[in-house]
Amino acid sequence: MRFITWKTGAVVMLSAFLMTGCTNDKESQKQNDAQKDIQKEEVQQSADLGTTVNTEEEVISAVLLLSNTGEELFVDIENDNPFFGTIPEEILDENGDLITVDEMNSGDLYLVYGNQIMTRSYPAQYPGIEKLVRRESANQEYIEKYQQLLDQFCPEPDTTQPPELSVDYRQPDALVTAAVAKGGYQWTVQKTEGEAESIIADSAHILDWGEELTRISLTEATDFGLLFTYNPQSVEVKRWPEKERRELRSLDTFSEGEIVETEENEDGFAFHGEPGYVYQIVGNWEEGTVEYGFCTEMKR
């Protein structure tokens, strides 16, 4: 009611102001609606890909848990949700200084920066982590609180049996994983306090394995990732031309084979392979040594 007491000029200015404000509000509403439509489209696209998207620009506070086999599990402390994530190159400590992966501890609390896109699996996979900033180091309370999750998703390996091996490799149309045949091994099992049992399983030379040798078809050379049940301390790889196997020579005439260079990365061991060879992989653990093998052929 007090607006009525204003002069005419003031009323006109007020009307203009209100009209301008309404126009700006409508324009702002249009922009907000457009942004919501974009976010809805992103969420729908992520659903098609089997992922979820957090459309808010938030940083995750997560505890890092390390298993005895070197696996890393993060837990979002806001909702206690576990997830696996790639470790980025940019890792900062409490003072903002760069640190290496070897300086990360179980129980560290990190601010996790990334694209906020995770898979729908449980635990989720977060491949888009871009930066980690540590806020606490080796907090034992976090370790005790989330130990059950670490035991569930990163269980201790069964060292009473020699590990199995699979390889993964990329071809033009797919990423393939294949189980690899296991040959001879020497393995020691701790039975009781101070007592151990050693098991030795002999096998023929790898070129004389026969049908049990795994066959892998390739269209081109590729890198093979070695996926052991749990990673060995070291790996040795040799290869022979597949034609030597076909010639069926006697055991004492097989050549020594060609040593293949291997590299160790955060996921384990890998090497470069080509069609037309027999590959022997020997893994060395504290418990013993195991031989594996496969042959490669050109896919027709």
mmCIF file of C-alpha atoms in Angstrom:
data_model
loop_
_atom_site.group_PDB
_atom_site.id
_atom_site.type_symbol
_atom_site.label_atom_id
_atom_site.label_comp_id
_atom_site.label_asym_id
_atom_site.label_seq_id
_atom_site.Cartn_x
_atom_site.Cartn_y
_atom_site.Cartn_z
ATOM 1 C CA MET A 1 0.000 0.000 0.000
ATOM 2 C CA ARG A 2 2.860 2.403 0.612
ATOM 3 C CA PHE A 3 3.819 2.306 -3.081
ATOM 4 C CA ILE A 4 0.692 4.391 -3.829
ATOM 5 C CA THR A 5 2.140 7.374 -1.984
ATOM 6 C CA TRP A 6 5.124 7.562 -4.421
ATOM 7 C CA LYS A 7 5.274 10.148 -7.177
ATOM 8 C CA THR A 8 4.289 9.202 -10.717
ATOM 9 C CA GLY A 9 7.908 9.146 -11.933
ATOM 10 C CA ALA A 10 8.870 6.738 -9.225
ATOM 11 C CA VAL A 11 5.966 4.475 -10.144
ATOM 12 C CA VAL A 12 7.056 4.425 -13.782
ATOM 13 C CA MET A 13 10.650 3.591 -12.816
ATOM 14 C CA LEU A 14 9.425 0.851 -10.503
ATOM 15 C CA SER A 15 7.281 -0.640 -13.260
ATOM 16 C CA ALA A 16 10.201 -0.639 -15.664
ATOM 17 C CA PHE A 17 12.399 -2.241 -13.038
ATOM 18 C CA LEU A 18 9.849 -4.957 -12.366
ATOM 19 C CA MET A 19 9.409 -5.661 -16.076
ATOM 20 C CA THR A 20 13.182 -5.906 -16.562
ATOM 21 C CA GLY A 21 13.456 -8.204 -13.545
ATOM 22 C CA CYS A 22 10.740 -10.480 -14.911
ATOM 23 C CA THR A 23 12.517 -10.629 -18.277
ATOM 24 C CA ASN A 24 15.834 -11.518 -16.612
ATOM 25 C CA ASP A 25 14.109 -14.131 -14.451
ATOM 26 C CA LYS A 26 12.553 -15.734 -17.521
ATOM 27 C CA GLU A 27 15.918 -15.763 -19.339
ATOM 28 C CA SER A 28 17.619 -17.241 -16.275
ATOM 29 C CA GLN A 29 14.916 -19.886 -16.023
ATOM 30 C CA LYS A 30 15.424 -20.802 -19.677
ATOM 31 C CA GLN A 31 19.168 -21.227 -19.091
ATOM 32 C CA ASN A 32 18.537 -23.363 -16.014
ATOM 33 C CA ASP A 33 16.076 -25.531 -17.931
ATOM 34 C CA ALA A 34 18.571 -25.920 -20.778
ATOM 35 C CA GLN A 35 21.292 -26.943 -18.312
ATOM 36 C CA LYS A 36 18.970 -29.503 -16.721
ATOM 37 C CA ASP A 37 18.185 -30.918 -20.159
ATOM 38 C CA ILE A 38 21.913 -31.292 -20.842
ATOM 39 C CA GLN A 39 22.428 -33.058 -17.519
ATOM 40 C CA LYS A 40 19.486 -35.364 -18.196
ATOM 41 C CA GLU A 41 20.994 -36.216 -21.583
ATOM 42 C CA GLU A 42 24.382 -36.965 -19.946
ATOM 43 C CA VAL A 43 22.715 -39.207 -17.384
ATOM 44 C CA GLN A 44 20.804 -41.041 -20.125
ATOM 45 C CA GLN A 45 23.990 -41.489 -22.190
ATOM 46 C CA SER A 46 25.797 -42.834 -19.146
ATOM 47 C CA ALA A 47 22.928 -45.232 -18.499
ATOM 48 C CA ASP A 48 23.304 -46.569 -22.014
ATOM 49 C CA LEU A 49 26.988 -47.188 -21.245
ATOM 50 C CA GLY A 50 26.285 -48.844 -17.891
ATOM 51 C CA THR A 51 27.713 -45.969 -15.835
ATOM 52 C CA THR A 52 26.393 -43.400 -13.416
ATOM 53 C CA VAL A 53 27.119 -39.680 -13.469
ATOM 54 C CA ASN A 54 27.351 -37.301 -10.550
ATOM 55 C CA THR A 55 26.289 -34.005 -12.125
ATOM 56 C CA GLU A 56 27.321 -31.935 -9.099
ATOM 57 C CA GLU A 57 30.844 -30.518 -9.071
ATOM 58 C CA GLU A 58 31.892 -32.275 -5.859
ATOM 59 C CA VAL A 59 35.162 -33.800 -4.706
ATOM 60 C CA ILE A 60 35.016 -37.241 -3.105
ATOM 61 C CA SER A 61 36.628 -37.740 0.303
ATOM 62 C CA ALA A 62 37.835 -41.341 0.245
ATOM 63 C CA VAL A 63 40.047 -43.624 2.301
ATOM 64 C CA LEU A 64 42.657 -45.726 0.500
ATOM 65 C CA LEU A 65 43.013 -49.338 1.664
ATOM 66 C CA LEU A 66 45.908 -51.497 0.457
ATOM 67 C CA SER A 67 45.795 -55.289 0.459
ATOM 68 C CA ASN A 68 48.829 -57.483 1.083
ATOM 69 C CA THR A 69 48.881 -58.277 -2.644
ATOM 70 C CA GLY A 70 49.080 -54.592 -3.609
ATOM 71 C CA GLU A 71 45.444 -54.062 -4.636
ATOM 72 C CA GLU A 72 43.974 -50.603 -3.963
ATOM 73 C CA LEU A 73 40.417 -50.098 -2.715
ATOM 74 C CA PHE A 74 38.893 -46.670 -2.037
ATOM 75 C CA VAL A 75 35.952 -46.089 0.300
ATOM 76 C CA ASP A 76 33.835 -42.937 0.081
ATOM 77 C CA ILE A 77 33.590 -41.928 3.754
ATOM 78 C CA GLU A 78 30.379 -39.952 3.201
ATOM 79 C CA ASN A 79 28.331 -43.031 2.305
ATOM 80 C CA ASP A 80 30.789 -45.909 3.019
ATOM 81 C CA ASN A 81 30.679 -46.979 -0.656
ATOM 82 C CA PRO A 82 33.775 -48.855 -1.918
ATOM 83 C CA PHE A 83 35.213 -48.317 -5.395
ATOM 84 C CA PHE A 84 38.285 -49.229 -7.422
ATOM 85 C CA GLY A 85 40.080 -46.409 -9.205
ATOM 86 C CA THR A 86 43.105 -45.748 -11.362
ATOM 87 C CA ILE A 87 45.956 -44.022 -9.526
ATOM 88 C CA PRO A 88 46.770 -40.746 -11.356
ATOM 89 C CA GLU A 89 50.195 -39.206 -11.880
ATOM 90 C CA GLU A 90 49.292 -36.165 -9.786
ATOM 91 C CA ILE A 91 49.333 -37.220 -6.115
ATOM 92 C CA LEU A 92 49.876 -34.503 -3.501
ATOM 93 C CA ASP A 93 50.583 -34.812 0.212
ATOM 94 C CA GLU A 94 49.242 -32.649 3.038
ATOM 95 C CA ASN A 95 51.710 -29.881 2.150
ATOM 96 C CA GLY A 96 50.858 -29.857 -1.543
ATOM 97 C CA ASP A 97 54.071 -31.622 -2.554
ATOM 98 C CA LEU A 98 54.094 -34.347 -5.204
ATOM 99 C CA ILE A 99 54.477 -37.894 -3.904
ATOM 100 C CA THR A 100 54.816 -41.280 -5.601
ATOM 101 C CA VAL A 101 52.623 -44.364 -5.416
ATOM 102 C CA ASP A 102 55.177 -45.965 -3.085
ATOM 103 C CA GLU A 103 54.545 -43.157 -0.557
ATOM 104 C CA MET A 104 50.806 -43.905 -0.336
ATOM 105 C CA ASN A 105 49.683 -45.766 2.783
ATOM 106 C CA SER A 106 46.728 -47.860 3.795
ATOM 107 C CA GLY A 107 44.417 -45.615 5.816
ATOM 108 C CA ASP A 108 45.318 -42.428 3.899
ATOM 109 C CA LEU A 109 42.398 -40.038 3.442
ATOM 110 C CA TYR A 110 42.350 -38.341 0.023
ATOM 111 C CA LEU A 111 40.363 -35.714 -1.789
ATOM 112 C CA VAL A 112 39.622 -37.462 -5.082
ATOM 113 C CA TYR A 113 39.302 -35.222 -8.151
ATOM 114 C CA GLY A 114 38.025 -36.552 -11.475
ATOM 115 C CA ASN A 115 35.221 -36.647 -14.003
ATOM 116 C CA GLN A 116 32.738 -38.111 -11.459
ATOM 117 C CA ILE A 117 31.804 -41.002 -13.797
ATOM 118 C CA MET A 118 31.656 -44.462 -12.216
ATOM 119 C CA THR A 119 30.379 -47.823 -13.352
ATOM 120 C CA ARG A 120 27.262 -49.300 -11.777
ATOM 121 C CA SER A 121 29.123 -52.344 -10.496
ATOM 122 C CA TYR A 122 29.714 -52.992 -6.804
ATOM 123 C CA PRO A 123 32.309 -51.969 -5.959
ATOM 124 C CA ALA A 124 32.152 -49.265 -8.624
ATOM 125 C CA GLN A 125 35.008 -48.642 -11.039
ATOM 126 C CA TYR A 126 36.279 -45.053 -11.252
ATOM 127 C CA PRO A 127 38.742 -44.869 -14.178
ATOM 128 C CA GLY A 128 38.591 -41.067 -14.474
ATOM 129 C CA ILE A 129 40.521 -40.042 -11.350
ATOM 130 C CA GLU A 130 42.696 -37.062 -12.265
ATOM 131 C CA LYS A 131 44.245 -35.955 -8.963
ATOM 132 C CA LEU A 132 44.589 -37.125 -5.354
ATOM 133 C CA VAL A 133 45.276 -34.773 -2.452
ATOM 134 C CA ARG A 134 46.077 -36.392 0.890
ATOM 135 C CA ARG A 135 44.430 -34.977 3.998
ATOM 136 C CA GLU A 136 45.377 -37.645 6.574
ATOM 137 C CA SER A 137 48.066 -40.307 6.567
ATOM 138 C CA ALA A 138 47.696 -43.934 7.696
ATOM 139 C CA ASN A 139 44.690 -43.408 9.951
ATOM 140 C CA GLN A 140 44.325 -46.684 11.864
ATOM 141 C CA GLU A 141 40.677 -45.971 12.710
ATOM 142 C CA TYR A 142 39.766 -45.983 9.023
ATOM 143 C CA ILE A 143 41.669 -49.230 8.497
ATOM 144 C CA GLU A 144 39.767 -50.935 11.315
ATOM 145 C CA LYS A 145 36.422 -49.507 10.207
ATOM 146 C CA TYR A 146 36.718 -50.670 6.581
ATOM 147 C CA GLN A 147 38.831 -53.827 6.974
ATOM 148 C CA GLN A 148 35.777 -55.975 6.285
ATOM 149 C CA LEU A 149 35.334 -54.350 2.864
ATOM 150 C CA LEU A 150 39.004 -54.921 2.038
ATOM 151 C CA ASP A 151 38.751 -58.593 3.050
ATOM 152 C CA GLN A 152 35.585 -58.988 0.969
ATOM 153 C CA PHE A 153 36.770 -57.427 -2.263
ATOM 154 C CA CYS A 154 40.542 -57.995 -2.033
ATOM 155 C CA PRO A 155 40.764 -61.408 -0.339
ATOM 156 C CA GLU A 156 44.047 -62.978 0.607
ATOM 157 C CA PRO A 157 45.211 -65.458 -2.061
ATOM 158 C CA ASP A 158 45.218 -69.206 -1.476
ATOM 159 C CA THR A 159 48.950 -69.937 -1.373
ATOM 160 C CA THR A 160 48.431 -73.660 -0.851
ATOM 161 C CA GLN A 161 47.970 -74.114 -4.615
ATOM 162 C CA PRO A 162 50.086 -72.857 -7.540
ATOM 163 C CA PRO A 163 48.407 -69.777 -9.097
ATOM 164 C CA GLU A 164 46.491 -69.898 -12.353
ATOM 165 C CA LEU A 165 47.280 -67.593 -15.293
ATOM 166 C CA SER A 166 45.215 -65.799 -17.915
ATOM 167 C CA VAL A 167 46.393 -63.317 -20.522
ATOM 168 C CA ASP A 168 44.583 -60.343 -21.944
ATOM 169 C CA TYR A 169 45.362 -58.822 -25.326
ATOM 170 C CA ARG A 170 43.786 -56.420 -27.795
ATOM 171 C CA GLN A 171 42.741 -57.177 -31.336
ATOM 172 C CA PRO A 172 41.078 -54.750 -33.789
ATOM 173 C CA ASP A 173 37.573 -55.871 -32.837
ATOM 174 C CA ALA A 174 37.885 -56.762 -29.148
ATOM 175 C CA LEU A 175 39.817 -56.959 -25.892
ATOM 176 C CA VAL A 176 40.265 -60.676 -25.239
ATOM 177 C CA THR A 177 41.077 -62.657 -22.089
ATOM 178 C CA ALA A 178 42.205 -66.286 -22.366
ATOM 179 C CA ALA A 179 43.180 -68.907 -19.782
ATOM 180 C CA VAL A 180 46.705 -70.295 -20.201
ATOM 181 C CA ALA A 181 47.809 -73.905 -19.739
ATOM 182 C CA LYS A 182 49.893 -74.731 -16.662
ATOM 183 C CA GLY A 183 52.866 -77.059 -16.892
ATOM 184 C CA GLY A 184 55.399 -78.211 -14.341
ATOM 185 C CA TYR A 185 55.898 -76.581 -10.959
ATOM 186 C CA GLN A 186 57.679 -76.794 -7.645
ATOM 187 C CA TRP A 187 55.581 -75.549 -4.716
ATOM 188 C CA THR A 188 56.095 -75.468 -0.953
ATOM 189 C CA VAL A 189 53.131 -75.418 1.444
ATOM 190 C CA GLN A 190 53.388 -74.556 5.134
ATOM 191 C CA LYS A 191 51.469 -77.248 7.002
ATOM 192 C CA THR A 192 52.037 -76.454 10.667
ATOM 193 C CA GLU A 193 54.414 -74.387 12.729
ATOM 194 C CA GLY A 194 57.878 -75.163 11.416
ATOM 195 C CA GLU A 195 56.715 -77.874 8.989
ATOM 196 C CA ALA A 196 56.407 -77.602 5.212
ATOM 197 C CA GLU A 197 55.519 -79.870 2.318
ATOM 198 C CA SER A 198 57.167 -79.510 -1.089
ATOM 199 C CA ILE A 199 55.318 -80.647 -4.203
ATOM 200 C CA ILE A 200 57.114 -81.183 -7.505
ATOM 201 C CA ALA A 201 55.164 -81.737 -10.735
ATOM 202 C CA ASP A 202 57.266 -82.482 -13.808
ATOM 203 C CA SER A 203 56.167 -81.827 -17.374
ATOM 204 C CA ALA A 204 57.569 -82.279 -20.855
ATOM 205 C CA HIS A 205 59.407 -79.522 -22.694
ATOM 206 C CA ILE A 206 56.885 -76.886 -23.740
ATOM 207 C CA LEU A 207 57.384 -77.705 -27.445
ATOM 208 C CA ASP A 208 56.256 -81.238 -26.653
ATOM 209 C CA TRP A 209 53.103 -80.394 -24.672
ATOM 210 C CA GLY A 210 50.638 -81.528 -27.311
ATOM 211 C CA GLU A 211 46.952 -80.622 -27.270
ATOM 212 C CA GLU A 212 47.032 -79.171 -23.757
ATOM 213 C CA LEU A 213 48.999 -76.158 -25.035
ATOM 214 C CA THR A 214 46.667 -73.154 -25.271
ATOM 215 C CA ARG A 215 46.231 -71.798 -28.813
ATOM 216 C CA ILE A 216 45.618 -68.075 -29.369
ATOM 217 C CA SER A 217 44.665 -66.646 -32.758
ATOM 218 C CA LEU A 218 45.969 -63.177 -33.616
ATOM 219 C CA THR A 219 45.386 -60.832 -36.529
ATOM 220 C CA GLU A 220 48.454 -58.757 -35.627
ATOM 221 C CA ALA A 221 51.171 -58.346 -33.017
ATOM 222 C CA THR A 222 49.907 -57.262 -29.603
ATOM 223 C CA ASP A 223 50.853 -56.700 -25.975
ATOM 224 C CA PHE A 224 49.970 -59.516 -23.564
ATOM 225 C CA GLY A 225 49.046 -58.654 -19.985
ATOM 226 C CA LEU A 226 49.718 -61.463 -17.499
ATOM 227 C CA LEU A 227 46.796 -61.959 -15.095
ATOM 228 C CA PHE A 228 47.969 -64.308 -12.348
ATOM 229 C CA THR A 229 45.702 -65.333 -9.495
ATOM 230 C CA TYR A 230 48.159 -63.244 -7.523
ATOM 231 C CA ASN A 231 51.268 -61.611 -8.891
ATOM 232 C CA PRO A 232 54.682 -63.297 -8.666
ATOM 233 C CA GLN A 233 57.864 -61.652 -7.507
ATOM 234 C CA SER A 234 59.375 -62.019 -10.979
ATOM 235 C CA VAL A 235 58.549 -63.395 -14.433
ATOM 236 C CA GLU A 236 60.670 -64.900 -17.217
ATOM 237 C CA VAL A 237 59.346 -65.267 -20.778
ATOM 238 C CA LYS A 238 60.871 -67.244 -23.658
ATOM 239 C CA ARG A 239 59.595 -68.078 -27.129
ATOM 240 C CA TRP A 240 60.255 -70.517 -29.966
ATOM 241 C CA PRO A 241 59.055 -70.393 -33.583
ATOM 242 C CA GLU A 242 55.920 -72.534 -33.817
ATOM 243 C CA LYS A 243 57.487 -74.497 -36.695
ATOM 244 C CA GLU A 244 59.952 -76.085 -34.230
ATOM 245 C CA ARG A 245 57.001 -77.616 -32.432
ATOM 246 C CA ARG A 246 55.576 -78.993 -35.668
ATOM 247 C CA GLU A 247 58.865 -80.671 -36.587
ATOM 248 C CA LEU A 248 58.512 -83.030 -33.557
ATOM 249 C CA ARG A 249 62.188 -83.232 -32.737
ATOM 250 C CA SER A 250 63.414 -85.286 -29.807
ATOM 251 C CA LEU A 251 63.604 -83.500 -26.445
ATOM 252 C CA ASP A 252 67.376 -83.057 -26.419
ATOM 253 C CA THR A 253 67.451 -81.216 -29.743
ATOM 254 C CA PHE A 254 65.133 -78.339 -28.850
ATOM 255 C CA SER A 255 66.816 -74.947 -28.976
ATOM 256 C CA GLU A 256 67.162 -72.811 -25.870
ATOM 257 C CA GLY A 257 64.596 -70.326 -27.119
ATOM 258 C CA GLU A 258 64.627 -66.546 -27.378
ATOM 259 C CA ILE A 259 64.299 -64.422 -24.227
ATOM 260 C CA VAL A 260 61.362 -61.989 -24.429
ATOM 261 C CA GLU A 261 61.610 -58.678 -22.620
ATOM 262 C CA THR A 262 58.941 -58.160 -19.963
ATOM 263 C CA GLU A 263 57.879 -55.016 -18.176
ATOM 264 C CA GLU A 264 56.217 -54.537 -14.808
ATOM 265 C CA ASN A 265 53.437 -51.987 -14.389
ATOM 266 C CA GLU A 266 50.817 -51.187 -11.749
ATOM 267 C CA ASP A 267 48.644 -54.067 -13.004
ATOM 268 C CA GLY A 268 51.398 -56.695 -13.055
ATOM 269 C CA PHE A 269 53.591 -57.963 -15.904
ATOM 270 C CA ALA A 270 53.302 -57.623 -19.689
ATOM 271 C CA PHE A 271 55.248 -58.397 -22.867
ATOM 272 C CA HIS A 272 54.939 -57.891 -26.633
ATOM 273 C CA GLY A 273 53.912 -60.944 -28.645
ATOM 274 C CA GLU A 274 53.537 -61.920 -32.304
ATOM 275 C CA PRO A 275 51.749 -64.653 -34.269
ATOM 276 C CA GLY A 276 53.652 -67.861 -35.015
ATOM 277 C CA TYR A 277 55.414 -68.518 -31.703
ATOM 278 C CA VAL A 278 55.266 -70.764 -28.654
ATOM 279 C CA TYR A 279 55.558 -68.717 -25.454
ATOM 280 C CA GLN A 280 56.779 -70.068 -22.125
ATOM 281 C CA ILE A 281 56.065 -68.019 -18.990
ATOM 282 C CA VAL A 282 57.784 -68.915 -15.722
ATOM 283 C CA GLY A 283 56.551 -67.186 -12.566
ATOM 284 C CA ASN A 284 58.578 -67.081 -9.375
ATOM 285 C CA TRP A 285 56.909 -66.768 -5.960
ATOM 286 C CA GLU A 286 58.157 -67.127 -2.425
ATOM 287 C CA GLU A 287 56.422 -70.529 -2.381
ATOM 288 C CA GLY A 288 57.983 -71.781 -5.617
ATOM 289 C CA THR A 289 58.084 -71.693 -9.418
ATOM 290 C CA VAL A 290 55.365 -72.448 -11.984
ATOM 291 C CA GLU A 291 55.559 -72.850 -15.784
ATOM 292 C CA TYR A 292 52.788 -71.782 -18.188
ATOM 293 C CA GLY A 293 52.555 -71.781 -21.963
ATOM 294 C CA PHE A 294 50.571 -70.926 -25.091
ATOM 295 C CA CYS A 295 51.155 -70.693 -28.817
ATOM 296 C CA THR A 296 50.057 -67.983 -31.214
ATOM 297 C CA GLU A 297 48.841 -68.398 -34.778
ATOM 298 C CA MET A 298 47.742 -66.033 -37.503
ATOM 299 C CA LYS A 299 43.961 -65.774 -37.619
ATOM 300 C CA ARG A 300 42.541 -66.581 -41.043
#
